[in-house]
Coordinates of C-alpha atoms in Angstrom, one line a residue:
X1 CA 3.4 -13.9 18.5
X2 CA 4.7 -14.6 14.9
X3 CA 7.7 -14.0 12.9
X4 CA 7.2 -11.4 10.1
X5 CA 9.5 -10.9 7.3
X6 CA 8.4 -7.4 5.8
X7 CA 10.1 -7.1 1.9
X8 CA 10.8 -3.4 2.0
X9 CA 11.1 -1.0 4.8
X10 CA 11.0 2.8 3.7
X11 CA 8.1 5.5 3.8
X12 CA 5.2 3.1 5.2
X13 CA 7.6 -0.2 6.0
X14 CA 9.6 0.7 8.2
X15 CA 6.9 2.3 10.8
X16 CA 5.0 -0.8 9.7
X17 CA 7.9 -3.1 11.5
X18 CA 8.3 -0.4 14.6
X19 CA 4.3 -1.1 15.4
X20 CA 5.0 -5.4 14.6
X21 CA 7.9 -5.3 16.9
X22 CA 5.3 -4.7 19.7
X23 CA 3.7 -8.1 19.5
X24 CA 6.1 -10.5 17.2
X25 CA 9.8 -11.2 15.9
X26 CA 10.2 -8.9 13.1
X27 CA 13.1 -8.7 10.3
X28 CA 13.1 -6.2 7.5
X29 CA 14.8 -5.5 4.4
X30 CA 16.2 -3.1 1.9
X31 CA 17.7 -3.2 -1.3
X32 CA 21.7 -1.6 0.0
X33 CA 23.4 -2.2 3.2
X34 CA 23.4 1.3 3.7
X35 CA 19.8 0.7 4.0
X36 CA 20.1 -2.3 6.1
X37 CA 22.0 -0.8 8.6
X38 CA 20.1 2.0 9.0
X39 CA 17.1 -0.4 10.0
X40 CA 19.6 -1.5 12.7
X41 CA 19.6 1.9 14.2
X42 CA 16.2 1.9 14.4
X43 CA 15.8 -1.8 16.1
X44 CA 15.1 -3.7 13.6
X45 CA 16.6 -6.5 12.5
X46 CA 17.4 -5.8 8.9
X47 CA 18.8 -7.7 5.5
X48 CA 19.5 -7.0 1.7
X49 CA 17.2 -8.1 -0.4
X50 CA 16.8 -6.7 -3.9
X51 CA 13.5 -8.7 -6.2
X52 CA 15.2 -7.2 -8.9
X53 CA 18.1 -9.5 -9.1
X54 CA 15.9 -12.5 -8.5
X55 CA 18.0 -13.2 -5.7
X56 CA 17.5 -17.6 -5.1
X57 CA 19.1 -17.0 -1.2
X58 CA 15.8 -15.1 -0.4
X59 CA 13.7 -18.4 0.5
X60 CA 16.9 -18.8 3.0
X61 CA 16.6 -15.7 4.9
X62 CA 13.1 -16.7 5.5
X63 CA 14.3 -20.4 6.9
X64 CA 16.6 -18.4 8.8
X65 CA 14.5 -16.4 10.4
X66 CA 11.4 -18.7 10.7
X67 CA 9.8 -16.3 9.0
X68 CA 5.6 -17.0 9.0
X69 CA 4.0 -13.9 7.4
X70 CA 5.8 -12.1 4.9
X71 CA 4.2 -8.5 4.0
X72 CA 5.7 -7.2 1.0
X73 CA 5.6 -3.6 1.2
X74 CA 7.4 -2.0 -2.1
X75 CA 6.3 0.6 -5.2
X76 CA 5.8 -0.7 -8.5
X77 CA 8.3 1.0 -9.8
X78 CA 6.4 3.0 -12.6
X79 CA 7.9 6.3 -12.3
X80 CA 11.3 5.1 -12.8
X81 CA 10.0 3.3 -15.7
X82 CA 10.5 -0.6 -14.3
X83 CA 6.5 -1.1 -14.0
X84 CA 6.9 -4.3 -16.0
X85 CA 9.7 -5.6 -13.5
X86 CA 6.6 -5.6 -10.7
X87 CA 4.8 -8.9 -11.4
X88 CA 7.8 -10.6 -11.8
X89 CA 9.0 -9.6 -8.2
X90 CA 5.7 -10.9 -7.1
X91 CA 6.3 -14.1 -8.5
X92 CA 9.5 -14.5 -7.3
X93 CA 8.9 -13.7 -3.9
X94 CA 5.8 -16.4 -3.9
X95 CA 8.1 -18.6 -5.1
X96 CA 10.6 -18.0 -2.5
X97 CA 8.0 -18.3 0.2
X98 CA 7.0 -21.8 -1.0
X99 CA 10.3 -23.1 -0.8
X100 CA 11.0 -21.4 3.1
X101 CA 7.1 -23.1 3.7
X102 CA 6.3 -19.7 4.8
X103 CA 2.6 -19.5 6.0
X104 CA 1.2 -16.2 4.6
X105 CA 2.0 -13.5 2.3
X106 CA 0.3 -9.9 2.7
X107 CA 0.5 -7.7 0.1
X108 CA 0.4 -3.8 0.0
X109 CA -1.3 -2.8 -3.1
X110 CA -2.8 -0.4 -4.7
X111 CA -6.3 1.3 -5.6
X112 CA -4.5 2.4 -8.9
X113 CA -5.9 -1.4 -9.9
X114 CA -9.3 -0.3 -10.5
X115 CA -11.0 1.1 -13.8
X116 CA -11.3 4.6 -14.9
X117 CA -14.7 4.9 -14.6
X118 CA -17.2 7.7 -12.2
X119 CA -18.5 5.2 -9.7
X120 CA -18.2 3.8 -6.5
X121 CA -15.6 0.8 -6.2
X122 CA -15.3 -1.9 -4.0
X123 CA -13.0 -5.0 -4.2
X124 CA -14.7 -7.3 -6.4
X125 CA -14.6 -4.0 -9.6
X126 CA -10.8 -4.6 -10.3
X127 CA -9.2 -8.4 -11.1
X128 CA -6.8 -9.6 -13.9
X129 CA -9.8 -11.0 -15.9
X130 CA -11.7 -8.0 -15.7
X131 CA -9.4 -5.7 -16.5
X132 CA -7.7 -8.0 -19.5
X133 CA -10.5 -7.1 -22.2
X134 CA -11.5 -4.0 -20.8
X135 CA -10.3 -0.8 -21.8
X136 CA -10.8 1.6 -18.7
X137 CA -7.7 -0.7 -16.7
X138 CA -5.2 1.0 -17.7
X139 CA -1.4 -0.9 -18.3
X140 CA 0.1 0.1 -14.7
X141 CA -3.5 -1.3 -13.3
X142 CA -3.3 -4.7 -15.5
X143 CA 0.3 -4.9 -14.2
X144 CA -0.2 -4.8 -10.5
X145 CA -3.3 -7.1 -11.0
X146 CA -1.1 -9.9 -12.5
X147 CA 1.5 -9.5 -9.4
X148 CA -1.9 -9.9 -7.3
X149 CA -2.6 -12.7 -8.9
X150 CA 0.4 -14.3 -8.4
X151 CA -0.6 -14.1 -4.6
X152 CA -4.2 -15.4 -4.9
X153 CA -2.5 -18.5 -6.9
X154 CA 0.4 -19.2 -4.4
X155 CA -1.9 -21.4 -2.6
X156 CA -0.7 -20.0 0.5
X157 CA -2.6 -17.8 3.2
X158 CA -2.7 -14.2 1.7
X159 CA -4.0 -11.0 2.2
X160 CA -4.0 -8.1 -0.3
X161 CA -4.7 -4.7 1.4
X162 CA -5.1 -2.2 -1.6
X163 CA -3.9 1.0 0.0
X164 CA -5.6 4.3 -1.6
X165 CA -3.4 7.7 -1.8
X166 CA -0.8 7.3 1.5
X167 CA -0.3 10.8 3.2
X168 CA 1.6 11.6 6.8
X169 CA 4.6 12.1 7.9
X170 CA 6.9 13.9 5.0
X171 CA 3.9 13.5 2.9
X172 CA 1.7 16.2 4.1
X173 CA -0.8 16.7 1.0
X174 CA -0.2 20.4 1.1
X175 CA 2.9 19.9 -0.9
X176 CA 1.3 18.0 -3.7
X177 CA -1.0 20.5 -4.6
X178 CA 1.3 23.2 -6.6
X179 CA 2.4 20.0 -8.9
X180 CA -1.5 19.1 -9.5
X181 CA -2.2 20.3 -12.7
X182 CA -6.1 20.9 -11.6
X183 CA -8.3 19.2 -9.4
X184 CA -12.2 18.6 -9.3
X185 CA -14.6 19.4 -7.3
X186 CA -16.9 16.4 -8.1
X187 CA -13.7 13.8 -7.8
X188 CA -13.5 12.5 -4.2
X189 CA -10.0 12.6 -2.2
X190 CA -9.2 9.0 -2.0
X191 CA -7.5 8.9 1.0
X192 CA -5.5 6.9 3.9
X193 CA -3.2 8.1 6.5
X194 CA 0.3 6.4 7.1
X195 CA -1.1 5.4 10.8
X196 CA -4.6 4.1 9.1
X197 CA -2.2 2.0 6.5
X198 CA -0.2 0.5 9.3
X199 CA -3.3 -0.7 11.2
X200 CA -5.0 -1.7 8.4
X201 CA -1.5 -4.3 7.4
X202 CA -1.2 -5.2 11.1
X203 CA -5.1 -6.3 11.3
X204 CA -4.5 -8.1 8.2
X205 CA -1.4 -9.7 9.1
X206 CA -3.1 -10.8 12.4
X207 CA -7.1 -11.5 11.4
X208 CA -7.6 -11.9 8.0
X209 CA -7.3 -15.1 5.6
X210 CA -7.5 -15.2 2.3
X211 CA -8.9 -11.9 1.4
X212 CA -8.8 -8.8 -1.0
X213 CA -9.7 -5.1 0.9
X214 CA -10.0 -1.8 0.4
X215 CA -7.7 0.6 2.6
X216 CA -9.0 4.1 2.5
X217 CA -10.6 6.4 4.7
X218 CA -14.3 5.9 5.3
X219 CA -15.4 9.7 4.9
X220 CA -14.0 12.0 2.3
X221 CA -14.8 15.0 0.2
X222 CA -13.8 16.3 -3.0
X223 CA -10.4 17.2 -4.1
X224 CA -10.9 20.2 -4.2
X225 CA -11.8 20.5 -1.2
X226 CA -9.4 18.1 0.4
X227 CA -6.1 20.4 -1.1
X228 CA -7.9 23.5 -0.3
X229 CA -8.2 22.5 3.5
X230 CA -4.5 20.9 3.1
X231 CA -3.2 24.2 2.4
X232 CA -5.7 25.8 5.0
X233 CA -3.9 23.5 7.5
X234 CA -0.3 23.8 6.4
X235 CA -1.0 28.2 6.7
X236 CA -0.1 28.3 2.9
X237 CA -1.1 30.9 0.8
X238 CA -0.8 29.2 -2.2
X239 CA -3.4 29.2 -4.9
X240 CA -5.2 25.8 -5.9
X241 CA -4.8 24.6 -9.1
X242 CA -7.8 25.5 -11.5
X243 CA -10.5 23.7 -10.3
X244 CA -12.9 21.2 -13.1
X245 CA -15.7 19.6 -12.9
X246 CA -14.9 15.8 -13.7
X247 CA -16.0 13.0 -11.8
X248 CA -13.8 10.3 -10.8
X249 CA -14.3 7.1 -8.9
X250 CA -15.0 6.3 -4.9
X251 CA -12.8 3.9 -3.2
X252 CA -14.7 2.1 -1.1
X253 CA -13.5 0.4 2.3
X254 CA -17.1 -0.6 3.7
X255 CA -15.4 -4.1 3.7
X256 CA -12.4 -4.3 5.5
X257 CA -14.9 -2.1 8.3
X258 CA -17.4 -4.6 8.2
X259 CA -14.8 -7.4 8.8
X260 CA -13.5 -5.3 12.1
X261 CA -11.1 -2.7 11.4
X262 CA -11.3 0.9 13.2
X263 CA -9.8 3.9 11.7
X264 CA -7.9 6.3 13.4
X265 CA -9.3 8.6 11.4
X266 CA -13.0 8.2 10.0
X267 CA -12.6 11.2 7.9
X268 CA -10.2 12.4 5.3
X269 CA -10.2 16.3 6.8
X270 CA -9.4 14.6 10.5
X271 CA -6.3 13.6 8.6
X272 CA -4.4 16.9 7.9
X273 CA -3.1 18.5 11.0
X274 CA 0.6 18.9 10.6
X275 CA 1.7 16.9 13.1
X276 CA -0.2 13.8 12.3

Protein backbone atom coordinates (compact mmCIF):
# COMPACT_ATOMS: atom_id res chain seq x y z
CA UNK A 1 0.00 0.00 0.00
CA UNK A 2 1.14 3.64 -0.66
CA UNK A 3 -0.05 7.00 -0.17
CA UNK A 4 -1.19 8.78 -3.44
CA UNK A 5 -1.68 12.35 -3.75
CA UNK A 6 -3.63 12.73 -7.20
CA UNK A 7 -3.50 16.84 -8.33
CA UNK A 8 -6.91 17.05 -9.90
CA UNK A 9 -9.96 14.95 -9.48
CA UNK A 10 -12.64 15.60 -12.26
CA UNK A 11 -13.70 13.59 -15.52
CA UNK A 12 -10.76 10.81 -15.30
CA UNK A 13 -9.37 11.82 -11.55
CA UNK A 14 -11.74 11.29 -9.64
CA UNK A 15 -12.63 7.51 -10.77
CA UNK A 16 -8.84 7.34 -10.89
CA UNK A 17 -8.85 7.75 -6.83
CA UNK A 18 -12.22 5.51 -6.32
CA UNK A 19 -10.12 2.44 -8.11
CA UNK A 20 -6.57 3.65 -5.72
CA UNK A 21 -8.65 3.64 -2.70
CA UNK A 22 -8.85 -0.20 -3.23
CA UNK A 23 -5.28 -0.89 -2.47
CA UNK A 24 -3.66 2.54 -0.85
CA UNK A 25 -4.33 5.85 1.17
CA UNK A 26 -5.57 8.16 -1.31
CA UNK A 27 -6.10 12.15 -1.05
CA UNK A 28 -7.36 14.23 -3.93
CA UNK A 29 -7.72 17.73 -4.86
CA UNK A 30 -9.55 20.45 -6.62
CA UNK A 31 -9.14 23.86 -7.33
CA UNK A 32 -12.69 25.31 -5.00
CA UNK A 33 -13.97 23.89 -1.88
CA UNK A 34 -17.05 23.34 -3.54
CA UNK A 35 -14.98 20.86 -5.30
CA UNK A 36 -13.29 19.58 -2.30
CA UNK A 37 -16.25 18.77 -0.61
CA UNK A 38 -17.83 17.18 -3.15
CA UNK A 39 -14.70 14.59 -3.23
CA UNK A 40 -15.80 14.00 0.46
CA UNK A 41 -19.18 12.69 -0.65
CA UNK A 42 -17.66 10.46 -2.73
CA UNK A 43 -14.94 8.99 -0.01
CA UNK A 44 -12.29 10.64 -0.77
CA UNK A 45 -10.22 12.57 1.21
CA UNK A 46 -10.05 15.88 -0.66
CA UNK A 47 -8.00 19.40 -0.49
CA UNK A 48 -7.77 22.81 -2.50
CA UNK A 49 -5.12 23.06 -4.50
CA UNK A 50 -5.00 25.59 -7.38
CA UNK A 51 -1.12 25.40 -9.67
CA UNK A 52 -2.29 28.48 -10.78
CA UNK A 53 -1.65 30.54 -7.81
CA UNK A 54 1.67 28.78 -7.26
CA UNK A 55 0.48 27.91 -3.96
CA UNK A 56 4.18 27.35 -1.61
CA UNK A 57 1.70 25.27 1.16
CA UNK A 58 1.33 22.47 -1.52
CA UNK A 59 4.72 20.63 -0.55
CA UNK A 60 2.88 20.62 3.07
CA UNK A 61 -0.17 18.90 2.20
CA UNK A 62 2.08 16.33 0.82
CA UNK A 63 4.13 16.03 4.38
CA UNK A 64 0.79 15.92 5.76
CA UNK A 65 -0.36 13.31 4.10
CA UNK A 66 2.91 11.23 3.57
CA UNK A 67 2.16 11.47 0.34
CA UNK A 68 4.59 8.93 -1.96
CA UNK A 69 3.19 9.03 -5.54
CA UNK A 70 1.71 11.98 -6.72
CA UNK A 71 -0.24 11.58 -10.18
CA UNK A 72 -1.08 14.78 -11.60
CA UNK A 73 -4.14 14.45 -13.57
CA UNK A 74 -5.19 18.06 -15.02
CA UNK A 75 -5.89 19.71 -18.81
CA UNK A 76 -3.55 22.09 -20.21
CA UNK A 77 -5.66 24.60 -20.20
CA UNK A 78 -5.61 25.52 -24.05
CA UNK A 79 -9.11 26.10 -24.69
CA UNK A 80 -9.49 28.64 -22.13
CA UNK A 81 -6.58 30.16 -23.54
CA UNK A 82 -3.96 29.52 -20.39
CA UNK A 83 -1.80 26.85 -22.43
CA UNK A 84 1.35 28.83 -21.49
CA UNK A 85 0.39 28.60 -17.68
CA UNK A 86 0.83 24.42 -18.18
CA UNK A 87 4.61 24.10 -17.88
CA UNK A 88 4.79 26.31 -15.23
CA UNK A 89 2.39 24.19 -13.10
CA UNK A 90 4.55 21.30 -13.90
CA UNK A 91 7.41 22.93 -12.49
CA UNK A 92 5.86 24.03 -9.59
CA UNK A 93 4.43 20.89 -8.51
CA UNK A 94 8.04 19.08 -9.09
CA UNK A 95 9.26 21.54 -7.05
CA UNK A 96 6.78 21.02 -4.34
CA UNK A 97 7.34 17.35 -4.40
CA UNK A 98 11.12 17.77 -3.81
CA UNK A 99 10.63 19.71 -0.86
CA UNK A 100 7.67 17.07 0.77
CA UNK A 101 10.65 14.20 -0.46
CA UNK A 102 7.85 12.72 -2.36
CA UNK A 103 8.92 9.46 -4.10
CA UNK A 104 7.30 9.58 -7.61
CA UNK A 105 5.42 11.77 -9.83
CA UNK A 106 3.07 10.25 -12.70
CA UNK A 107 2.00 12.33 -15.16
CA UNK A 108 -1.22 12.17 -17.45
CA UNK A 109 -0.28 13.51 -20.67
CA UNK A 110 -1.12 13.68 -23.85
CA UNK A 111 -0.67 12.22 -27.45
CA UNK A 112 -1.36 15.84 -28.66
CA UNK A 113 2.80 15.94 -28.01
CA UNK A 114 3.57 14.27 -31.14
CA UNK A 115 4.21 15.73 -34.76
CA UNK A 116 1.76 16.26 -37.44
CA UNK A 117 2.98 13.88 -39.72
CA UNK A 118 1.10 10.34 -41.53
CA UNK A 119 2.97 7.70 -39.65
CA UNK A 120 2.88 5.41 -36.94
CA UNK A 121 4.18 6.93 -33.45
CA UNK A 122 5.54 5.49 -30.63
CA UNK A 123 7.18 7.22 -27.52
CA UNK A 124 10.52 7.95 -28.54
CA UNK A 125 8.81 10.41 -32.04
CA UNK A 126 7.80 13.30 -29.61
CA UNK A 127 10.50 15.10 -26.99
CA UNK A 128 11.28 18.82 -26.26
CA UNK A 129 14.43 18.65 -28.48
CA UNK A 130 12.78 17.18 -31.22
CA UNK A 131 10.06 19.15 -31.41
CA UNK A 132 12.17 22.56 -30.68
CA UNK A 133 13.50 22.93 -34.45
CA UNK A 134 10.93 21.15 -36.03
CA UNK A 135 7.99 22.54 -37.58
CA UNK A 136 5.31 19.71 -37.55
CA UNK A 137 5.19 20.12 -33.27
CA UNK A 138 2.90 22.39 -33.08
CA UNK A 139 2.96 25.32 -29.96
CA UNK A 140 0.31 23.37 -27.61
CA UNK A 141 2.68 20.13 -28.39
CA UNK A 142 6.11 22.04 -27.53
CA UNK A 143 4.28 23.31 -24.44
CA UNK A 144 3.27 20.04 -22.84
CA UNK A 145 6.73 18.63 -23.80
CA UNK A 146 8.50 21.30 -21.66
CA UNK A 147 5.98 20.43 -18.56
CA UNK A 148 7.21 16.73 -19.38
CA UNK A 149 10.42 17.69 -19.14
CA UNK A 150 10.25 19.17 -16.11
CA UNK A 151 9.22 15.57 -14.80
CA UNK A 152 12.13 13.58 -16.56
CA UNK A 153 14.53 16.38 -14.87
CA UNK A 154 13.06 16.28 -11.26
CA UNK A 155 15.31 13.53 -10.53
CA UNK A 156 12.60 11.73 -8.90
CA UNK A 157 10.81 8.40 -9.83
CA UNK A 158 8.30 9.31 -12.72
CA UNK A 159 6.15 8.02 -15.07
CA UNK A 160 4.47 9.86 -17.95
CA UNK A 161 1.39 8.01 -19.42
CA UNK A 162 0.45 10.01 -22.66
CA UNK A 163 -3.32 9.33 -22.78
CA UNK A 164 -4.78 9.41 -26.54
CA UNK A 165 -8.54 10.81 -27.16
CA UNK A 166 -10.43 9.79 -23.45
CA UNK A 167 -14.06 8.61 -24.16
CA UNK A 168 -16.73 6.94 -21.47
CA UNK A 169 -18.87 7.97 -19.19
CA UNK A 170 -20.49 11.58 -20.35
CA UNK A 171 -18.07 11.40 -23.16
CA UNK A 172 -19.75 8.97 -25.31
CA UNK A 173 -18.08 9.79 -28.91
CA UNK A 174 -21.46 9.93 -30.55
CA UNK A 175 -21.80 13.48 -29.28
CA UNK A 176 -18.62 14.80 -30.82
CA UNK A 177 -19.40 13.95 -34.13
CA UNK A 178 -22.02 16.79 -35.25
CA UNK A 179 -19.20 19.44 -33.97
CA UNK A 180 -16.43 17.49 -36.30
CA UNK A 181 -16.11 19.55 -39.16
CA UNK A 182 -15.13 16.26 -41.37
CA UNK A 183 -13.46 13.22 -40.64
CA UNK A 184 -11.26 10.75 -42.76
CA UNK A 185 -11.41 7.69 -43.71
CA UNK A 186 -7.60 6.99 -43.96
CA UNK A 187 -7.01 8.85 -40.34
CA UNK A 188 -7.14 6.22 -37.50
CA UNK A 189 -9.50 6.75 -34.26
CA UNK A 190 -6.91 7.26 -31.65
CA UNK A 191 -8.61 5.98 -28.88
CA UNK A 192 -8.72 5.09 -24.97
CA UNK A 193 -11.55 4.39 -22.73
CA UNK A 194 -11.90 6.11 -19.24
CA UNK A 195 -11.61 2.45 -17.64
CA UNK A 196 -8.39 1.68 -20.07
CA UNK A 197 -6.93 5.27 -18.79
CA UNK A 198 -7.43 4.32 -15.13
CA UNK A 199 -5.64 0.98 -15.40
CA UNK A 200 -3.16 2.17 -17.46
CA UNK A 201 -2.28 5.19 -14.37
CA UNK A 202 -2.80 2.58 -11.67
CA UNK A 203 -0.19 0.04 -13.49
CA UNK A 204 2.01 2.85 -13.75
CA UNK A 205 1.67 4.17 -10.44
CA UNK A 206 2.28 0.58 -9.08
CA UNK A 207 5.01 -1.10 -11.77
CA UNK A 208 6.65 1.28 -13.81
CA UNK A 209 9.92 3.48 -13.09
CA UNK A 210 11.10 5.94 -14.92
CA UNK A 211 9.33 5.62 -18.06
CA UNK A 212 7.45 7.43 -21.01
CA UNK A 213 4.16 5.25 -22.59
CA UNK A 214 1.67 5.32 -24.90
CA UNK A 215 -1.99 4.93 -23.61
CA UNK A 216 -4.35 4.05 -26.44
CA UNK A 217 -6.21 1.31 -27.51
CA UNK A 218 -4.28 -1.50 -29.30
CA UNK A 219 -6.82 -2.01 -32.36
CA UNK A 220 -8.57 0.78 -34.08
CA UNK A 221 -10.04 1.85 -37.36
CA UNK A 222 -10.55 4.93 -39.17
CA UNK A 223 -12.52 7.86 -38.11
CA UNK A 224 -14.79 7.53 -40.09
CA UNK A 225 -15.61 4.58 -39.20
CA UNK A 226 -15.15 4.95 -35.49
CA UNK A 227 -18.12 8.03 -35.48
CA UNK A 228 -20.12 6.20 -37.91
CA UNK A 229 -20.32 3.11 -35.48
CA UNK A 230 -20.59 5.74 -32.51
CA UNK A 231 -23.68 6.89 -33.86
CA UNK A 232 -24.74 3.31 -34.93
CA UNK A 233 -24.41 2.52 -31.12
CA UNK A 234 -25.95 5.66 -29.62
CA UNK A 235 -29.37 4.80 -32.35
CA UNK A 236 -28.65 8.30 -33.88
CA UNK A 237 -29.72 9.19 -37.08
CA UNK A 238 -27.48 11.78 -37.52
CA UNK A 239 -25.42 12.31 -40.61
CA UNK A 240 -21.48 12.18 -40.47
CA UNK A 241 -19.63 14.89 -41.21
CA UNK A 242 -18.30 14.97 -44.96
CA UNK A 243 -15.96 12.34 -45.02
CA UNK A 244 -11.90 13.15 -46.70
CA UNK A 245 -9.37 11.33 -47.50
CA UNK A 246 -6.32 12.65 -45.29
CA UNK A 247 -4.08 10.56 -43.50
CA UNK A 248 -3.08 11.23 -40.00
CA UNK A 249 -0.80 9.60 -37.62
CA UNK A 250 -1.13 6.08 -35.44
CA UNK A 251 -0.66 6.23 -31.82
CA UNK A 252 1.07 3.46 -30.88
CA UNK A 253 0.89 1.59 -27.36
CA UNK A 254 2.95 -1.69 -28.40
CA UNK A 255 5.05 -0.49 -25.40
CA UNK A 256 3.27 -0.03 -22.31
CA UNK A 257 1.68 -3.84 -23.65
CA UNK A 258 4.96 -5.25 -23.95
CA UNK A 259 5.87 -4.01 -20.44
CA UNK A 260 2.50 -5.82 -18.98
CA UNK A 261 -0.50 -3.91 -19.30
CA UNK A 262 -4.01 -5.64 -20.45
CA UNK A 263 -6.71 -3.64 -21.84
CA UNK A 264 -10.05 -3.87 -21.14
CA UNK A 265 -10.82 -3.28 -24.31
CA UNK A 266 -8.26 -4.46 -27.21
CA UNK A 267 -10.35 -2.67 -29.76
CA UNK A 268 -11.64 0.78 -30.26
CA UNK A 269 -15.35 -0.50 -31.60
CA UNK A 270 -15.46 -2.90 -28.20
CA UNK A 271 -15.40 0.59 -26.70
CA UNK A 272 -18.80 2.16 -27.62
CA UNK A 273 -21.72 0.51 -26.05
CA UNK A 274 -23.60 3.03 -24.11
CA UNK A 275 -23.20 1.90 -20.88
CA UNK A 276 -19.46 1.46 -20.91
Amino acid sequence: MNTITLIGAGWLGLPLAQALTENHQVYASRTQTAGMLELTQHGITGFVCDLSLRDQSLSQHFIAQKSEIVIGSFPPGFRNGRGQEYAQQWQHLVAQAKLANVRKIVMVSSTSVYPDIAQPMSEQHASLSLAQNDSHFSEGARIMLQAEQHVIDSGLDYVIVRCSGLIGPKRHPSRFAARLAQVSKLAPANMLHQKDAIGALIFASEKLSKQVVNATTPQTVSKAEFYQAALAAAELDSPLPPIVDIADKRILSDKLSQLGYQFHYSHTLEALALNE
